[in-house]
């Protein structure tokens, strides 16, 4: 007996059973939803295939030799005592960094499958908790479209999806946080509730040591749920949902305390001069607001987000309430719920900008990877708003109008996803070129190391604004020493031409 079916006084289904019964479904309602899932699934497959062109860069030049020499526990220690204090982050980074190049190549397809599976499960459980009957493939269509838009409707897909160091902190992290509601939605009796509470506490602690931004979004979301539960949850479950939310918040508090008291956290703030200015200073708050407004301009003008609204419209048009199951949610209040969702996203997004501004300054506007922590809730809100709109059309429209709306929503969904293929193909070509050059330089540097050279030239190979040694015209050396450590050299020098081509590679290094 799941949480939505616990014995209690009967409540009204969260979606009214209006419209034709399943035995007399109209033709438009048999819309092949699994077929509509093919474009987003194909896009995800294409993106996963391009993952074979990923090669280490930026921070990962330092992570790999650290794990090679000291193991995953050594990297966790480095994170805690030196880098940033994120224990959970160090664990996830260590899991892929222990398989140097292969770990980077497999990260995108593996994480993509994980995110799709988790969002699929969450969507299916939410539909079940709402006590609705949905056509086959509804949850898959919603989850695959949300995943595709989340990963690829971004100004920098490489840093969102292909750069593991950023993904574990800002892309995978919010999905993992979202998945923590699965035990809540599947709680069975007292044992199930204890498991849900324990999971919420553990997930909160882990999230607090994984991503500050995701923790902020989760705290805002849980606070809204606690304060607004009487508008959302049926009376018999409110107390437990509030207890679950407070438990998750306590876990996040514990994890955040571990993070902010770490030596690495203080070191990172000192390194970026973030300790000189309070994030709550008036100037910092105002500059954060200006930056956030510019971020919202970019997000709100990205038309591909219409794809998830269209999916929501299809859900609202196609689902029907069930009288044989008790729902978790109160009868819909579309305006109130949409307003609460929008408020949650806007507040959490601004707070994420506030805590990142001392580190990045005005670059918060161009550090797109840090947006993902609140863009996932944004996608959920858009999907829910679309579902409310679809439900309104179904209840008030004629059969022909409903059919036209369903066809239009399906067309918009597919168009939005297909439009993301073009920039992804261009990025894939850039990645392919970099991979070929990286592999050539990799062979050259290994040959130099085998010849006992202590110094060798290195040509920066950036992609999608990724940092490389000798960036900024060769003036920024970091992380050149990590590259030298990776190849067992004493140091590398800035090369203008790719080693193996031109004068820069004629020398074999010095002993």
Short mmCIF file of C-alpha atoms in Angstrom, two decimals:
data_model
loop_
_atom_site.label_atom_id
_atom_site.label_comp_id
_atom_site.label_asym_id
_atom_site.label_seq_id
_atom_site.Cartn_x
_atom_site.Cartn_y
_atom_site.Cartn_z
CA UNK A 1 0.00 0.00 0.00
CA UNK A 2 1.76 3.11 -1.19
CA UNK A 3 1.65 6.52 0.38
CA UNK A 4 -1.11 7.63 -1.93
CA UNK A 5 -3.29 4.71 -0.91
CA UNK A 6 -2.97 4.71 2.86
CA UNK A 7 -6.16 4.09 4.75
CA UNK A 8 -7.84 7.34 5.60
CA UNK A 9 -10.98 9.30 4.88
CA UNK A 10 -11.75 9.50 1.20
CA UNK A 11 -10.70 12.65 -0.61
CA UNK A 12 -11.58 14.05 -3.95
CA UNK A 13 -9.29 12.94 -6.82
CA UNK A 14 -6.67 15.56 -7.63
CA UNK A 15 -7.74 15.55 -11.26
CA UNK A 16 -11.44 15.35 -11.96
CA UNK A 17 -12.63 12.33 -13.92
CA UNK A 18 -14.27 14.47 -16.58
CA UNK A 19 -14.14 13.37 -20.21
CA UNK A 20 -14.65 10.00 -21.89
CA UNK A 21 -13.86 6.78 -20.06
CA UNK A 22 -11.02 4.51 -21.20
CA UNK A 23 -13.51 2.12 -22.83
CA UNK A 24 -14.65 4.88 -25.19
CA UNK A 25 -11.39 6.76 -25.81
CA UNK A 26 -11.42 9.00 -28.80
CA UNK A 27 -8.87 8.46 -31.52
CA UNK A 28 -6.76 11.48 -30.62
CA UNK A 29 -6.26 10.16 -27.10
CA UNK A 30 -4.46 7.10 -28.50
CA UNK A 31 -1.68 9.42 -29.68
CA UNK A 32 1.48 7.25 -29.92
CA UNK A 33 3.38 8.78 -27.00
CA UNK A 34 6.25 6.25 -27.17
CA UNK A 35 6.83 7.39 -30.77
CA UNK A 36 6.94 11.02 -29.61
CA UNK A 37 9.68 9.96 -27.18
CA UNK A 38 11.94 8.93 -30.05
CA UNK A 39 13.30 12.43 -30.90
CA UNK A 40 14.49 13.24 -27.34
CA UNK A 41 15.79 9.70 -26.89
CA UNK A 42 17.63 9.93 -30.22
CA UNK A 43 19.11 13.26 -29.15
CA UNK A 44 20.31 11.73 -25.89
CA UNK A 45 21.77 8.77 -27.80
CA UNK A 46 23.57 11.12 -30.20
CA UNK A 47 24.98 13.14 -27.30
CA UNK A 48 26.12 9.97 -25.52
CA UNK A 49 27.85 8.76 -28.68
CA UNK A 50 29.75 12.04 -28.93
CA UNK A 51 31.04 11.41 -25.42
CA UNK A 52 33.80 9.29 -26.95
CA UNK A 53 35.46 12.56 -27.98
CA UNK A 54 35.77 13.90 -24.43
CA UNK A 55 39.30 14.33 -23.14
CA UNK A 56 40.60 15.70 -19.81
CA UNK A 57 40.96 19.45 -19.39
CA UNK A 58 40.90 22.19 -16.74
CA UNK A 59 40.64 20.82 -13.18
CA UNK A 60 40.74 17.22 -14.37
CA UNK A 61 44.41 17.55 -15.26
CA UNK A 62 44.90 17.77 -11.48
CA UNK A 63 42.31 15.19 -10.42
CA UNK A 64 43.68 12.29 -12.46
CA UNK A 65 47.29 12.25 -11.14
CA UNK A 66 45.95 12.79 -7.61
CA UNK A 67 43.72 9.70 -7.83
CA UNK A 68 46.48 7.74 -9.59
CA UNK A 69 48.97 8.47 -6.81
CA UNK A 70 46.71 8.60 -3.74
CA UNK A 71 43.45 6.88 -4.65
CA UNK A 72 39.90 8.18 -4.26
CA UNK A 73 40.37 8.76 -0.53
CA UNK A 74 43.39 10.92 -1.34
CA UNK A 75 41.30 13.06 -3.68
CA UNK A 76 38.55 13.38 -1.07
CA UNK A 77 41.17 14.54 1.40
CA UNK A 78 42.51 17.08 -1.11
CA UNK A 79 39.01 18.42 -1.66
CA UNK A 80 38.34 18.70 2.07
CA UNK A 81 41.67 20.15 3.20
CA UNK A 82 42.81 22.13 0.13
CA UNK A 83 40.36 22.65 -2.75
CA UNK A 84 36.78 23.43 -1.72
CA UNK A 85 35.67 21.24 1.19
CA UNK A 86 33.14 19.23 -0.88
CA UNK A 87 33.46 15.67 0.42
CA UNK A 88 30.63 14.30 -1.72
CA UNK A 89 32.03 16.06 -4.75
CA UNK A 90 35.43 14.48 -4.18
CA UNK A 91 33.84 11.03 -4.03
CA UNK A 92 31.97 11.37 -7.33
CA UNK A 93 34.97 12.94 -9.07
CA UNK A 94 37.20 10.14 -7.84
CA UNK A 95 34.84 7.48 -9.23
CA UNK A 96 35.42 8.62 -12.82
CA UNK A 97 38.95 10.03 -12.43
CA UNK A 98 40.30 6.60 -11.48
CA UNK A 99 39.72 5.60 -15.13
CA UNK A 100 41.63 8.52 -16.70
CA UNK A 101 40.49 9.03 -20.30
CA UNK A 102 37.91 6.23 -20.32
CA UNK A 103 36.23 7.67 -17.24
CA UNK A 104 35.75 11.00 -19.02
CA UNK A 105 34.45 9.32 -22.17
CA UNK A 106 31.93 7.19 -20.31
CA UNK A 107 30.78 9.89 -17.89
CA UNK A 108 28.32 11.52 -20.31
CA UNK A 109 26.47 8.35 -21.41
CA UNK A 110 26.39 6.88 -17.90
CA UNK A 111 25.23 10.09 -16.23
CA UNK A 112 22.72 10.68 -19.03
CA UNK A 113 21.15 7.27 -18.47
CA UNK A 114 21.08 7.84 -14.71
CA UNK A 115 19.39 11.22 -15.07
CA UNK A 116 16.84 9.91 -17.57
CA UNK A 117 16.02 6.90 -15.37
CA UNK A 118 15.62 9.01 -12.24
CA UNK A 119 13.44 11.65 -13.91
CA UNK A 120 11.37 8.89 -15.53
CA UNK A 121 10.81 7.27 -12.13
CA UNK A 122 10.01 10.58 -10.43
CA UNK A 123 7.50 11.51 -13.16
CA UNK A 124 5.80 8.12 -13.02
CA UNK A 125 5.53 8.30 -9.23
CA UNK A 126 4.12 11.84 -9.36
CA UNK A 127 1.45 10.73 -11.82
CA UNK A 128 0.63 7.82 -9.54
CA UNK A 129 0.53 10.06 -6.47
CA UNK A 130 -1.87 12.36 -8.32
CA UNK A 131 -4.23 9.39 -8.76
CA UNK A 132 -4.52 9.78 -12.50
CA UNK A 133 -4.66 7.33 -15.37
CA UNK A 134 -2.13 8.19 -18.07
CA UNK A 135 -1.70 6.58 -21.50
CA UNK A 136 1.33 4.29 -21.88
CA UNK A 137 4.53 6.21 -22.47
CA UNK A 138 3.45 9.44 -20.76
CA UNK A 139 6.14 9.33 -18.10
CA UNK A 140 8.84 8.37 -20.62
CA UNK A 141 7.89 11.21 -22.96
CA UNK A 142 7.91 13.75 -20.15
CA UNK A 143 11.19 12.52 -18.66
CA UNK A 144 13.06 12.22 -21.97
CA UNK A 145 11.97 15.68 -23.11
CA UNK A 146 12.82 17.26 -19.76
CA UNK A 147 16.23 15.56 -19.79
CA UNK A 148 16.98 16.68 -23.35
CA UNK A 149 15.96 20.28 -22.71
CA UNK A 150 17.77 20.39 -19.37
CA UNK A 151 21.04 19.17 -20.87
CA UNK A 152 21.06 20.82 -24.28
CA UNK A 153 18.96 24.02 -24.16
CA UNK A 154 21.88 25.75 -22.52
CA UNK A 155 24.46 28.23 -23.81
CA UNK A 156 27.24 25.76 -23.01
CA UNK A 157 26.32 22.11 -23.39
CA UNK A 158 29.92 20.99 -22.98
CA UNK A 159 30.22 22.34 -19.45
CA UNK A 160 26.71 21.16 -18.61
CA UNK A 161 26.94 17.58 -19.88
CA UNK A 162 30.44 16.64 -21.02
CA UNK A 163 32.63 18.24 -18.38
CA UNK A 164 32.40 15.77 -15.48
CA UNK A 165 33.79 18.16 -12.87
CA UNK A 166 30.96 20.63 -13.53
CA UNK A 167 28.26 18.04 -14.10
CA UNK A 168 28.63 16.33 -10.74
CA UNK A 169 28.22 19.70 -8.99
CA UNK A 170 25.54 21.40 -11.06
CA UNK A 171 23.87 18.96 -13.48
CA UNK A 172 23.79 15.55 -11.84
CA UNK A 173 23.40 17.06 -8.35
CA UNK A 174 19.90 18.57 -8.80
CA UNK A 175 18.65 15.35 -10.40
CA UNK A 176 19.98 13.32 -7.46
CA UNK A 177 18.28 15.75 -5.09
CA UNK A 178 15.03 15.40 -7.03
CA UNK A 179 15.29 11.60 -6.86
CA UNK A 180 15.25 11.76 -3.05
CA UNK A 181 11.45 12.15 -3.25
CA UNK A 182 11.04 8.64 -4.72
CA UNK A 183 11.08 6.87 -1.31
CA UNK A 184 8.60 9.47 -0.07
CA UNK A 185 6.19 8.80 -2.92
CA UNK A 186 6.58 5.03 -2.51
CA UNK A 187 6.41 4.92 1.30
CA UNK A 188 4.50 1.87 2.56
CA UNK A 189 3.22 1.91 6.09
CA UNK A 190 5.39 2.87 9.05
CA UNK A 191 8.46 1.01 7.74
CA UNK A 192 8.28 2.81 4.40
CA UNK A 193 7.99 6.13 6.16
CA UNK A 194 11.06 5.46 8.29
CA UNK A 195 12.98 4.52 5.15
CA UNK A 196 11.82 7.74 3.46
CA UNK A 197 12.93 9.80 6.48
CA UNK A 198 16.32 8.07 6.65
CA UNK A 199 16.83 8.55 2.92
CA UNK A 200 15.92 12.24 3.20
CA UNK A 201 18.45 12.73 6.00
CA UNK A 202 21.26 10.87 4.20
CA UNK A 203 20.53 12.57 0.88
CA UNK A 204 20.51 15.94 2.59
CA UNK A 205 23.90 15.38 4.23
CA UNK A 206 25.39 14.19 0.95
CA UNK A 207 23.88 17.09 -0.99
CA UNK A 208 25.30 19.56 1.51
CA UNK A 209 28.80 18.25 0.76
CA UNK A 210 28.23 18.01 -2.99
CA UNK A 211 26.82 21.33 -4.19
CA UNK A 212 26.11 24.57 -2.36
CA UNK A 213 23.79 25.77 -5.12
CA UNK A 214 21.69 22.60 -5.22
CA UNK A 215 21.48 22.73 -1.43
CA UNK A 216 20.11 26.29 -1.62
CA UNK A 217 17.50 25.27 -4.20
CA UNK A 218 16.48 22.27 -2.09
CA UNK A 219 16.18 24.38 1.07
CA UNK A 220 13.97 26.94 -0.67
CA UNK A 221 11.80 24.22 -2.23
CA UNK A 222 11.40 22.33 1.04
CA UNK A 223 10.60 25.55 2.91
CA UNK A 224 7.83 26.35 0.43
CA UNK A 225 6.48 22.81 0.82
CA UNK A 226 6.45 23.06 4.62
CA UNK A 227 4.73 26.45 4.60
CA UNK A 228 2.26 25.63 1.82
CA UNK A 229 1.48 21.98 2.54
CA UNK A 230 -2.09 22.87 3.53
CA UNK A 231 -2.62 24.14 -0.03
CA UNK A 232 -1.02 21.12 -1.71
CA UNK A 233 -1.20 17.91 0.37
CA UNK A 234 -4.29 16.09 1.61
CA UNK A 235 -4.82 16.40 5.40
CA UNK A 236 -3.94 12.80 6.26
CA UNK A 237 -0.41 13.16 4.87
CA UNK A 238 0.53 16.73 5.69
CA UNK A 239 2.22 15.98 8.99
CA UNK A 240 4.41 13.29 7.49
CA UNK A 241 5.33 15.36 4.41
CA UNK A 242 6.31 18.25 6.65
CA UNK A 243 8.36 15.92 8.86
CA UNK A 244 10.08 14.51 5.78
CA UNK A 245 10.84 18.02 4.49
CA UNK A 246 12.25 19.16 7.84
CA UNK A 247 14.38 16.00 8.05
CA UNK A 248 15.82 16.67 4.59
CA UNK A 249 16.52 20.28 5.58
CA UNK A 250 18.30 19.10 8.72
CA UNK A 251 20.45 16.78 6.60
CA UNK A 252 21.36 19.62 4.25
CA UNK A 253 22.24 21.75 7.28
CA UNK A 254 24.58 19.05 8.61
CA UNK A 255 26.25 18.61 5.23
CA UNK A 256 26.61 22.35 4.73
CA UNK A 257 28.15 22.69 8.19
CA UNK A 258 30.73 20.05 7.27
CA UNK A 259 31.46 22.00 4.11
CA UNK A 260 31.76 25.54 5.46
CA UNK A 261 33.92 24.49 8.42
CA UNK A 262 36.42 22.66 6.20
CA UNK A 263 39.93 24.03 5.55
CA UNK A 264 39.33 23.65 1.81
CA UNK A 265 36.28 25.93 1.89
CA UNK A 266 38.29 28.68 3.57
CA UNK A 267 41.17 28.15 1.15
CA UNK A 268 38.88 28.47 -1.86
CA UNK A 269 37.35 31.71 -0.60
CA UNK A 270 40.82 33.11 0.02
CA UNK A 271 42.01 32.05 -3.42
CA UNK A 272 39.15 33.95 -5.09
CA UNK A 273 39.32 36.88 -2.63
CA UNK A 274 35.76 36.01 -1.67
CA UNK A 275 36.53 36.45 2.01
CA UNK A 276 37.07 40.20 1.57
CA UNK A 277 33.46 40.95 0.59
CA UNK A 278 30.35 39.67 2.31
CA UNK A 279 27.80 38.14 -0.02
CA UNK A 280 25.17 40.01 2.02
CA UNK A 281 26.77 43.43 1.47
CA UNK A 282 24.40 45.83 -0.33
CA UNK A 283 26.72 46.20 -3.34
CA UNK A 284 27.08 42.43 -3.65
CA UNK A 285 23.31 41.88 -3.41
CA UNK A 286 22.61 44.55 -6.03
CA UNK A 287 25.27 43.29 -8.44
CA UNK A 288 23.96 39.75 -7.96
CA UNK A 289 20.47 40.99 -8.87
CA UNK A 290 21.77 42.68 -12.02
CA UNK A 291 23.56 39.53 -13.03
CA UNK A 292 20.52 37.39 -12.27
CA UNK A 293 18.29 39.58 -14.43
CA UNK A 294 20.68 39.08 -17.35
CA UNK A 295 20.63 35.32 -16.72
CA UNK A 296 16.83 35.33 -16.75
CA UNK A 297 16.86 37.24 -20.05
CA UNK A 298 18.87 34.42 -21.60
CA UNK A 299 16.73 31.68 -20.08
CA UNK A 300 13.37 33.26 -20.88
CA UNK A 301 14.36 33.87 -24.50
CA UNK A 302 15.49 30.28 -25.08
CA UNK A 303 12.47 29.07 -27.05
CA UNK A 304 13.33 25.37 -26.76
CA UNK A 305 11.86 25.43 -23.24
CA UNK A 306 8.50 25.48 -25.01
CA UNK A 307 9.12 21.76 -25.52
CA UNK A 308 8.51 20.94 -21.85
CA UNK A 309 5.45 23.21 -21.76
CA UNK A 310 4.10 21.27 -24.73
CA UNK A 311 4.73 17.98 -22.93
CA UNK A 312 2.80 19.33 -19.98
CA UNK A 313 -0.09 20.30 -22.26
CA UNK A 314 -0.19 16.74 -23.59
CA UNK A 315 -0.28 15.40 -20.04
CA UNK A 316 -3.15 17.70 -19.15
CA UNK A 317 -5.05 16.66 -22.28
CA UNK A 318 -4.52 12.93 -21.97
CA UNK A 319 -4.65 11.97 -18.29
CA UNK A 320 -7.88 11.12 -16.50
CA UNK A 321 -8.69 11.00 -12.81
CA UNK A 322 -9.18 7.62 -11.13
CA UNK A 323 -11.92 6.94 -8.63
CA UNK A 324 -10.34 3.71 -7.34
CA UNK A 325 -7.31 5.42 -5.81
CA UNK A 326 -6.81 8.20 -3.28
CA UNK A 327 -4.47 10.97 -4.37
CA UNK A 328 -1.77 12.70 -2.36
CA UNK A 329 -2.59 16.16 -3.69
CA UNK A 330 -5.57 18.37 -3.03
CA UNK A 331 -7.84 19.30 -5.96
CA UNK A 332 -5.85 21.48 -8.32
CA UNK A 333 -5.48 25.22 -7.80
CA UNK A 334 -3.58 26.01 -11.00
CA UNK A 335 -2.89 29.68 -10.37
CA UNK A 336 -1.74 29.16 -6.79
CA UNK A 337 0.47 26.16 -7.58
CA UNK A 338 2.03 27.85 -10.61
CA UNK A 339 2.70 30.98 -8.55
CA UNK A 340 4.32 28.94 -5.77
CA UNK A 341 6.48 27.11 -8.29
CA UNK A 342 7.54 30.30 -10.04
CA UNK A 343 8.33 31.96 -6.72
CA UNK A 344 10.43 28.98 -5.66
CA UNK A 345 12.47 29.08 -8.87
CA UNK A 346 12.96 32.86 -8.85
CA UNK A 347 14.01 33.02 -5.19
CA UNK A 348 16.30 30.00 -5.33
CA UNK A 349 17.89 31.25 -8.56
CA UNK A 350 18.64 34.64 -7.06
CA UNK A 351 20.08 33.09 -3.89
CA UNK A 352 22.33 30.84 -6.04
CA UNK A 353 23.57 33.96 -7.81
CA UNK A 354 24.17 35.66 -4.45
CA UNK A 355 26.38 32.85 -3.11
CA UNK A 356 28.35 32.50 -6.35
CA UNK A 357 28.90 36.21 -6.99
CA UNK A 358 31.77 36.61 -4.45
CA UNK A 359 33.67 33.88 -6.33
CA UNK A 360 32.84 34.67 -9.96
CA UNK A 361 31.96 38.36 -9.81
CA UNK A 362 30.41 39.61 -13.02
CA UNK A 363 31.26 36.27 -14.62
CA UNK A 364 28.17 34.73 -12.97
CA UNK A 365 26.40 35.79 -16.17
CA UNK A 366 28.71 33.65 -18.31
CA UNK A 367 29.28 30.79 -15.86
CA UNK A 368 26.33 28.89 -17.31
CA UNK A 369 27.00 25.63 -15.51
CA UNK A 370 25.94 27.19 -12.19
CA UNK A 371 22.47 27.91 -13.60
CA UNK A 372 21.52 24.24 -13.85
CA UNK A 373 20.86 23.90 -10.12
CA UNK A 374 17.68 25.96 -10.46
CA UNK A 375 16.91 25.28 -14.12
CA UNK A 376 15.71 21.75 -13.33
CA UNK A 377 12.96 23.08 -10.99
CA UNK A 378 12.22 25.66 -13.70
CA UNK A 379 11.61 22.83 -16.15
CA UNK A 380 9.31 21.06 -13.69
CA UNK A 381 7.32 24.27 -13.17
CA UNK A 382 6.95 24.79 -16.92
CA UNK A 383 5.77 21.20 -17.34
CA UNK A 384 3.22 21.59 -14.54
CA UNK A 385 1.98 24.90 -15.98
CA UNK A 386 1.54 23.20 -19.34
CA UNK A 387 -0.41 20.39 -17.68
CA UNK A 388 -2.75 22.90 -16.03
CA UNK A 389 -3.30 24.60 -19.40
CA UNK A 390 -3.96 21.27 -21.12
CA UNK A 391 -6.44 20.28 -18.45
CA UNK A 392 -8.29 23.58 -18.87
CA UNK A 393 -8.50 23.03 -22.64
CA UNK A 394 -9.78 19.49 -22.15
CA UNK A 395 -12.49 20.55 -19.70
CA UNK A 396 -13.75 23.52 -21.69
CA UNK A 397 -12.96 22.69 -25.29
CA UNK A 398 -14.81 20.65 -27.86
CA UNK A 399 -13.50 17.33 -29.08
CA UNK A 400 -12.07 18.83 -32.27
CA UNK A 401 -10.34 21.63 -30.34
CA UNK A 402 -8.80 19.14 -27.95
CA UNK A 403 -7.52 17.06 -30.86
CA UNK A 404 -5.98 20.12 -32.53
CA UNK A 405 -4.36 21.17 -29.24
CA UNK A 406 -2.86 17.72 -28.77
CA UNK A 407 -1.46 17.68 -32.31
CA UNK A 408 -0.02 21.19 -31.92
CA UNK A 409 1.58 20.31 -28.58
CA UNK A 410 3.14 17.18 -30.08
CA UNK A 411 4.53 19.23 -32.99
CA UNK A 412 6.02 21.88 -30.67
CA UNK A 413 7.58 19.23 -28.46
CA UNK A 414 9.26 17.50 -31.41
CA UNK A 415 10.36 20.78 -33.03
CA UNK A 416 11.97 22.03 -29.82
CA UNK A 417 13.94 18.82 -29.39
CA UNK A 418 15.00 18.57 -33.04
CA UNK A 419 16.23 22.17 -32.97
CA UNK A 420 18.75 21.16 -30.33
CA UNK A 421 20.40 18.71 -32.73
CA UNK A 422 22.07 21.42 -34.82
CA UNK A 423 24.20 23.05 -32.06
CA UNK A 424 24.95 19.60 -30.63
CA UNK A 425 26.28 18.45 -34.01
CA UNK A 426 28.54 21.53 -34.21
CA UNK A 427 29.83 20.90 -30.71
CA UNK A 428 30.49 17.29 -31.61
CA UNK A 429 32.67 18.37 -34.54
CA UNK A 430 34.68 20.68 -32.25
CA UNK A 431 35.09 17.83 -29.78
CA UNK A 432 36.22 15.46 -32.54
CA UNK A 433 38.92 17.87 -33.70
CA UNK A 434 40.13 18.44 -30.14
CA UNK A 435 40.19 14.70 -29.45
CA UNK A 436 42.39 14.06 -32.50
CA UNK A 437 44.81 16.82 -31.49
CA UNK A 438 44.73 15.76 -27.84
CA UNK A 439 45.56 12.15 -28.73
CA UNK A 440 48.47 13.25 -30.92
CA UNK A 441 49.87 15.48 -28.20
CA UNK A 442 49.28 12.73 -25.64
CA UNK A 443 51.41 10.29 -27.63
CA UNK A 444 54.14 12.91 -28.04
CA UNK A 445 54.31 13.75 -24.32
CA UNK A 446 54.37 10.08 -23.36
CA UNK A 447 57.24 9.54 -25.76
CA UNK A 448 59.10 12.42 -24.13
CA UNK A 449 58.55 10.93 -20.70
CA UNK A 450 59.79 7.52 -21.89
CA UNK A 451 62.96 9.24 -23.14
CA UNK A 452 63.47 10.62 -19.63
CA UNK A 453 62.80 14.19 -20.69
CA UNK A 454 62.04 16.56 -17.84
CA UNK A 455 60.56 19.41 -19.92
CA UNK A 456 58.28 19.22 -22.95
CA UNK A 457 56.11 21.68 -24.93
CA UNK A 458 52.35 21.70 -24.58
CA UNK A 459 49.82 23.44 -26.85
CA UNK A 460 46.53 24.52 -25.21
CA UNK A 461 43.53 22.69 -26.68
CA UNK A 462 40.41 24.49 -25.44
CA UNK A 463 36.83 23.64 -26.38
CA UNK A 464 33.65 25.53 -25.42
CA UNK A 465 35.51 28.10 -23.30
CA UNK A 466 37.18 25.39 -21.22
CA UNK A 467 40.33 26.41 -19.37
CA UNK A 468 43.63 24.90 -20.48
CA UNK A 469 47.26 25.48 -19.45
CA UNK A 470 48.68 28.71 -20.89
CA UNK A 471 45.29 30.25 -21.56
CA UNK A 472 44.81 33.99 -22.00
CA UNK A 473 47.58 34.19 -24.57
CA UNK A 474 49.91 32.03 -22.49
CA UNK A 475 49.75 34.35 -19.48
CA UNK A 476 47.68 31.99 -17.30
CA UNK A 477 49.85 28.99 -16.51
CA UNK A 478 47.34 26.95 -14.46
CA UNK A 479 47.05 23.92 -14.61
CA UNK A 480 50.33 23.37 -16.45
CA UNK A 481 52.01 21.72 -13.45
CA UNK A 482 49.18 19.19 -13.24
CA UNK A 483 49.78 18.32 -16.91
CA UNK A 484 53.44 17.77 -16.11
CA UNK A 485 52.47 15.52 -13.18
CA UNK A 486 50.09 13.59 -15.40
CA UNK A 487 52.93 12.75 -17.82
CA UNK A 488 55.62 12.35 -15.11
CA UNK A 489 57.48 15.45 -16.31
CA UNK A 490 58.99 18.24 -14.23
CA UNK A 491 57.19 20.94 -16.22
CA UNK A 492 55.67 21.76 -19.59
CA UNK A 493 56.23 24.88 -21.65
CA UNK A 494 53.86 26.84 -23.85
CA UNK A 495 53.84 25.62 -27.45
CA UNK A 496 52.28 27.60 -30.30
CA UNK A 497 52.16 24.64 -32.68
CA UNK A 498 50.92 21.17 -31.88
CA UNK A 499 53.85 18.91 -30.88
CA UNK A 500 54.76 16.79 -33.86
CA UNK A 501 54.09 19.71 -36.19
CA UNK A 502 56.34 22.71 -36.71
CA UNK A 503 59.25 24.05 -34.73
CA UNK A 504 57.70 23.76 -31.31
CA UNK A 505 58.03 19.98 -31.38
CA UNK A 506 61.53 19.63 -32.80
CA UNK A 507 63.13 19.61 -29.36
CA UNK A 508 62.97 16.42 -27.33
CA UNK A 509 63.08 18.11 -23.96
CA UNK A 510 65.98 18.42 -21.56
CA UNK A 511 67.29 15.84 -19.19
#
